[in-house]
Structures are given as structure tokens and as C-alpha cells.
Amino acid sequence: MSVSYGRRATSLRRAGTTRVLSGVDLTVRTGEILGIVGETGSGKTTLARATVGLVRPEAGSIGFEGTDLVRLTRRELREFRRTGSVQFMFQDPLRSQDPELTVRQTVAEPLAAVGALTRRERAERADEALALVGLDAEALGSRIPGQLSGGQRQRVSLARAIVTRPRLLLSDEPVSALDASNRNLVLSLLDRLRRELGLAVVVISHDLSSLAGIADRVAVLYRGRLVEQGPISEVLEHPRHPYTALLTASAPSVRREHRLLPAQLSPARSREPWPDDEGCVFAPRCRFAGPECRDEPRPAAVAEAGRSHSVACHHADRWRDLLG
Ligand SMILES: Nc1ncnc2c1ncn2[C@@H]1O[C@H](COP(=O)(O)OP(=O)(O)OP(=O)(O)O)[C@@H](O)[C@H]1O
Ligand code: SF4
Ligand SMILES: [Mg+2]
């Protein structure tokens, strides 16, 4: 899919649109956790927002159980969202929770749109969801978000996201604001829920190492492009795109040998989306760059038939030989 945002006119440029995601093609299956990693501004939240229908892609498709969500009319999309089959946990739980609603009301809120449930059934479903995330509904159900710890608040967000019994859950930076013990708790909850509820889960993170324990596969975004995707152990141990190798280098627990890499290939300073008509933005600093890298549109990191690991690089094999 490709996504653009409208932009206002400034003294330097006219009003128009900026493409912030380009040709991103991903699949997540039932019971699977797909990690999405990338630095700030790479388009992770935009990708999640587009998948749940909060922003409409300008090109591409979003297939969900045989329906292309991009082709739905506005009304059909609204109906689809009301079913709660796809849920989104926002990046900042404090801002996304109404400060005046109790925990039980917060968790039950999405059920109001689903309809056909009595008030009592909604309360029961909320308590069930709270129990699934390990929170005591009796003790915490009537508190407001301000009376919870950060870890508890994040678990309330998770309970709220699963209360509609979704089949796909997108979770935006679920652990970045948490300390180590809460981080492990939330990640292991996601891991358990995808197995127990048969959920397909997308976990967004700017930190590759936090995905290492739970994701099955990982997709690496760089300035709105997908540069590499594959099974997480393979991507961590044998990255083939230099940007992924840079990410593994800055996560010391992941792979020590790649720490030397930043000296050879410093990351680009710009965080602007990668322009559509530009060749590989790594070319000025890449030791394997040839004319094809500068001139030809870069190859897409789209999983080819029979290949689970794909890389958007003309010379991925040479990088693989170098990186080991
Ligand atoms: N509503 C919007 N209107 C215009 N541009 C936007 C909007 N939301 C995001 N952008 C731009 O789109 C790009 C991608 O933003 P996005 O929030 O998806 O990145 P991200 O990877 O989630 O970053 P972070 O790690 O900081 O959360 C950025 O250049 C950002 O400035
Ligand atoms: S080899 Fe070419 S395509 Fe690959 S990272 Fe280097 S410049 Fe980009
Ligand atoms: Mg974000």
C-alpha cells in the first residue's frame, strides 16, 4: 500500500500531498506476531492507522479475510470498524483513555458499537477481558486511568482492544514507555493471547531487540519503505540490508559483530520520506553501490513465492557475504 498526507502551503512549497508510505506489502497470519520496526517518522503508525481504516491509502489493498478494506465505501468501512474484528492499541495509553471513565467503562466502551449486548453482558465481557490480561476487575474496575500505574494502564488498553474478540490486533509501541518488568509482562501477555485467542498480532516498535523474544517475523521500515522482512531469528542473525544491520548494531544484546558497521555506513541524516523518484538513498555511503542503485528504482522487499526473507537491495548477496 501507499499512503500520502495532505500538506499546507508554506513560503517554500505549495500545498499538496506528501507520500509517507510507498509500496509496503505485508502479510500477517492467524496466531502469528509480526513485528514492525523503524526509526521515528518511518511510517509505522501510519501503516497501522491505514490498516484499521483511520487513513485511506491512495494505492494498494488491505485484504482481511477475503475483503479488500480499501474498496469499502465510507459507510461499509464504518460498519466494518464497528464489528471490532480489527483493533488498534494506540501509542500513548494515557492520551487515548478518557480520564473520567472507570477501568470497567473504558474496557467495555468498544462493545457499545458492536450492539446486541445488554449492559450486564458488556460488564461481564469487560471483566473477562480484564482477567485475560491479569487484572483484578473487583479491585481495579471502578478506578480511573489516573489511579493506575503505567503497566496497569497498558494492560487496560490491551483488555479494551481484545474485548470485541478481534482477529487482528495492531499494537503501536506497546512497551516503549514501560520499565523492564512491565515490558516483559505486556510482551508475554501478547504472546499468550495470540495463542489462546488465535489472534493475528502486529507489534510496532522502534527497538528491534524488544521484538526478539516474541515476534515470529519482522518487517523493517525506513523512511516509508520496506527495506527487509523475514523470520525474526534470520533477520537478527543474518541481516542482508545494511540498514537492518545498523539496527542490529545499535541493539547490543542482539549481535556484537555488527557494531563496527556504523563506521562504514552512517545512517542518512534525513528523516523525510524517501522520494518516489530517487534510487537507493544509501548509495552515497554504500560500499557496494553501483549505477543501478542510483538510477533504477530500488527493488521491493516483497516476499517472493517460496522465499520468506526478502530485501530491498540490488546487492543483498554481497551484504550477506560481508555480514555473515
Ligand atoms: N496527520 C498527518 N499529517 C501529515 N503528516 C503526517 C501525519 N501523521 C504523520 N505524518 C508524517 O508521516 C511520517 C510518518 O509518521 P508516523 O507517525 O507514521 O511515523 P512513526 O514511524 O510512527 O514515528 P514514531 O516512531 O515517532 O511514532 C512522518 O514524516 C510524519 O511527520
Ligand atoms: S547495494 Fe545499492 S541498493 Fe543495496 S543498499 Fe547499497 S546502494 Fe542501496
Ligand atoms: Mg508512531
GROMACS .gro file of C-alpha atoms and ligand atoms in nm, residues 44-45 91 172-173, ligand 3:
model
    6
   44LYS     CA    1   0.494   0.276   1.149
   45THR     CA    2   0.188   0.446   1.299
   91GLN     CA    3   0.086   0.458   2.102
  172ASP     CA    4   0.166   0.068   1.848
  173GLU     CA    5   0.477   0.084   2.069
  327MG      MG    6   0.439   0.621   1.572
   0.00000   0.00000   0.00000
